[in-house]
Amino acid sequence: MSVLESLSEAVQKGRAKDVTALVEEGLSEGLSAQELLDKGLLDGMGVLGERFKNNEVFVPEVLIAARALNKGTEILKARLAEEGVESRGKVVLGTVKGDLHDIGKNLVKIMLEGAGFAVIDMGVDVSGEQFVAAVKEHKPDVVALSALLTTTMGQQGEIIKALEDAGVRDTVKVIIGGAPITKAFADQIGADGYSADAASAADLAKSLVS
Amino acid sequence: MKFETVKIRGGGLLSDALFAAGVPLSMPCGGRRSCGKCAVFVSGAADEVSEEEKILLARLPEKTPPAPGYVRRLACFCHISGEVLAALEDDGRIAVASPCRCGAPSPLPRSPAGDIPPRPRLPIFNLISSKFNYDGEHPEDFGVAVDIGTTTVTVIVLRLGDGRILADKSERNRQTVFGADVLSRIDAANRLGAEPLRDAITGQLCRLIADALSVAGAAPEAVRRICVTGNTTMLHLLTGHSVASLGVVPFEPETRFGETLPAVSLFPALTSARLYLPNAISAYVGPDIVCGILSSGLPDRENSLLVDVGTNGEMAINANGCLLCCATAAGPAFEGAEISSGMAALPGAIDFVRPIPGALRSPESAARGTPRIKGDYKEIYFSTIGGQPAVGVCGTGLISAVDTLLKLGLMDETGMAYDDELPLGNSGISLTQQDIRKLQLAKSAIASGIATLIHEGGLPENDVRALYLSGGFGSYIRPESAIGIGLIPKTLGDRSVSAGNSALAGAAQLTLNAGLREKAVEIANVTKEIQLATHPFFMEQYIENMMFDSIHNTL
């Protein structure tokens, strides 16, 4: 098995120590940081994301894989900057006002980063004003809104309105998700897309920016 | 497999009809049609199985119908129109009672050398000191103490004069049909109104209290005092306070309790009793942990930790004289729910698992992630409650089983099993990969909560003098298994003490001695809550502790 294949597998299995060793090995073999990232680390995360979408793996595997992936990217960070690598696009992500759930949102972040996006994580309990300010500051391609409660899902619509009122709605694609969210709800509040789980969110973002 | 068959007549969803008929069917996802756990066999006027339902049904382990003509359905999908016979699998998951026995305090068992000793008969409370003399009149009359857990409800009857426990009753919380955890209950109350949840718990408590009083030989009108504890959400639902604000930021409870009412307002039979509801600290740290802090004497035990290993995972620390607390959503895996062969600690539940002597060629190899020799499932030894044939696995069994699988190299430190089915010796009971994942989430929540409290308390882990494990399940944990899976820090293994049901113990003390209420109020006022949801250290720990060789164990 090549270093890249082994690296992809080590990420999928969440073997952090193996990831560290394989990244070092790859670099010493003369592979570029970009290759190790795309064809090793992100490939592994992508495979896992697909399996997550198909209910073959669950939250712990994804968190453990992300932990391993982070060990790899820490080593590669400086090299990537040297190589001048560009991201696929920029996403501003947050859990809406009134809602403190962050595990689902963090999974979406992991999957988006795994797909090569630069993610600006606004955290939880984020208001429309904060999203507007972030859009103006970071000029993202996508705004992703998470809500886990029936009592807070309405905020997703409020935030879209706030983006409209601020005149920045047309500069971004808005995608939404969370346990109570449906396609019908997304259409009703005028979101550009809805995803049922974290892995599909990355696919959705990819399809919207391409 | 035994079945309990009920005849139901009506229209609409089968789950609603079963609920209206008082049949306690567990619906872990609260009827969201996502978990696929509310399977029943149905015969009669039911609709066709939808495609969505078929997908969920296909994931269930195969079961033989109780009789020809029965079709397996999910109660949250199945619509009925007329009369149906519904057969529920009676495997301990339906009318569940966790054992809660009276007796003399006993130390936790240590590593068994040869045969596994029988499950110890632990007392309901371990730490309660014997002297809580009744402070009032009618010492020959009775008091009742109640703990409403998210998953398990326990009622005891006390003689006021001498504080003796005359009867105890325990059952699975009837509200579990509305969801397994606190948030899904709040969500259910928001969607369906709070009345069905309130009716479920008041009805259950009235029945349990009546049963316990009859065992104790006590007349309802001879009950003078009752103290009901539980987490903040449970008490809101019981007393008819709105839970809407408990589900959204800033998570404010409508009331923090700490009041005395005529008991008759909730329990019509208790005409002579006063009802006391102890104070809550916050929306997620409730009267139950206040009672636990009270009964465990935590305020006077410097550098000690109290952990209630339950669905809501509340815990508190006395760090250099300051009380800190937090709640961590562990989910119901430890109480046997959401595990494929999970059940409560009833006869026939596998309660302890270990490798057969000599099976460990290299006990630490699995934990270190070095090349391992895969063991054999035949090398697994198990014991069941009451020595009965195994019918499922309870929380302590689950923890020791995973510890054993790790030690035998049948799964790796990331939680990946090497086989789809993980048979526990020749018990006929297996774990699945998904069971291990559920346990991983639960254990990481508890382990990370403990780490965060120790961190916030500014204590080196080595300075923690005692770890009190409480709760119906927590009291029975064997420290060596808990360390093996990284549920509790290695350094605290030999400092862990079983505290019994510390919440119920506190409620009993408050029933006997009203003077202690002041102390409970003070505990609620001075204990500082650490918010874990937005805590970066907790989040970091939560991911680290997913691993079975967590950093705790390598310290």
Short mmCIF file of C-alpha atoms in Angstrom, two decimals, chain A residues 1-8 22-23 25-27 29 31 36 40:
data_model
loop_
_atom_site.label_atom_id
_atom_site.label_comp_id
_atom_site.label_asym_id
_atom_site.label_seq_id
_atom_site.Cartn_x
_atom_site.Cartn_y
_atom_site.Cartn_z
CA MET A 1 0.00 0.00 0.00
CA SER A 2 1.33 3.48 -0.83
CA VAL A 3 1.90 6.10 1.84
CA LEU A 4 -1.16 8.02 0.63
CA GLU A 5 -3.40 4.96 0.79
CA SER A 6 -2.08 4.07 4.24
CA LEU A 7 -2.63 7.66 5.37
CA SER A 8 -6.21 7.65 4.11
CA LEU A 22 2.77 8.54 7.78
CA VAL A 23 2.69 12.30 7.16
CA GLU A 25 7.15 9.51 6.04
CA GLY A 26 5.36 11.05 3.06
CA LEU A 27 7.22 14.33 3.43
CA GLU A 29 9.67 10.62 0.49
CA LEU A 31 5.46 14.11 -1.48
CA LEU A 36 -0.68 14.41 1.50
CA GLY A 40 -4.25 11.14 2.06
#
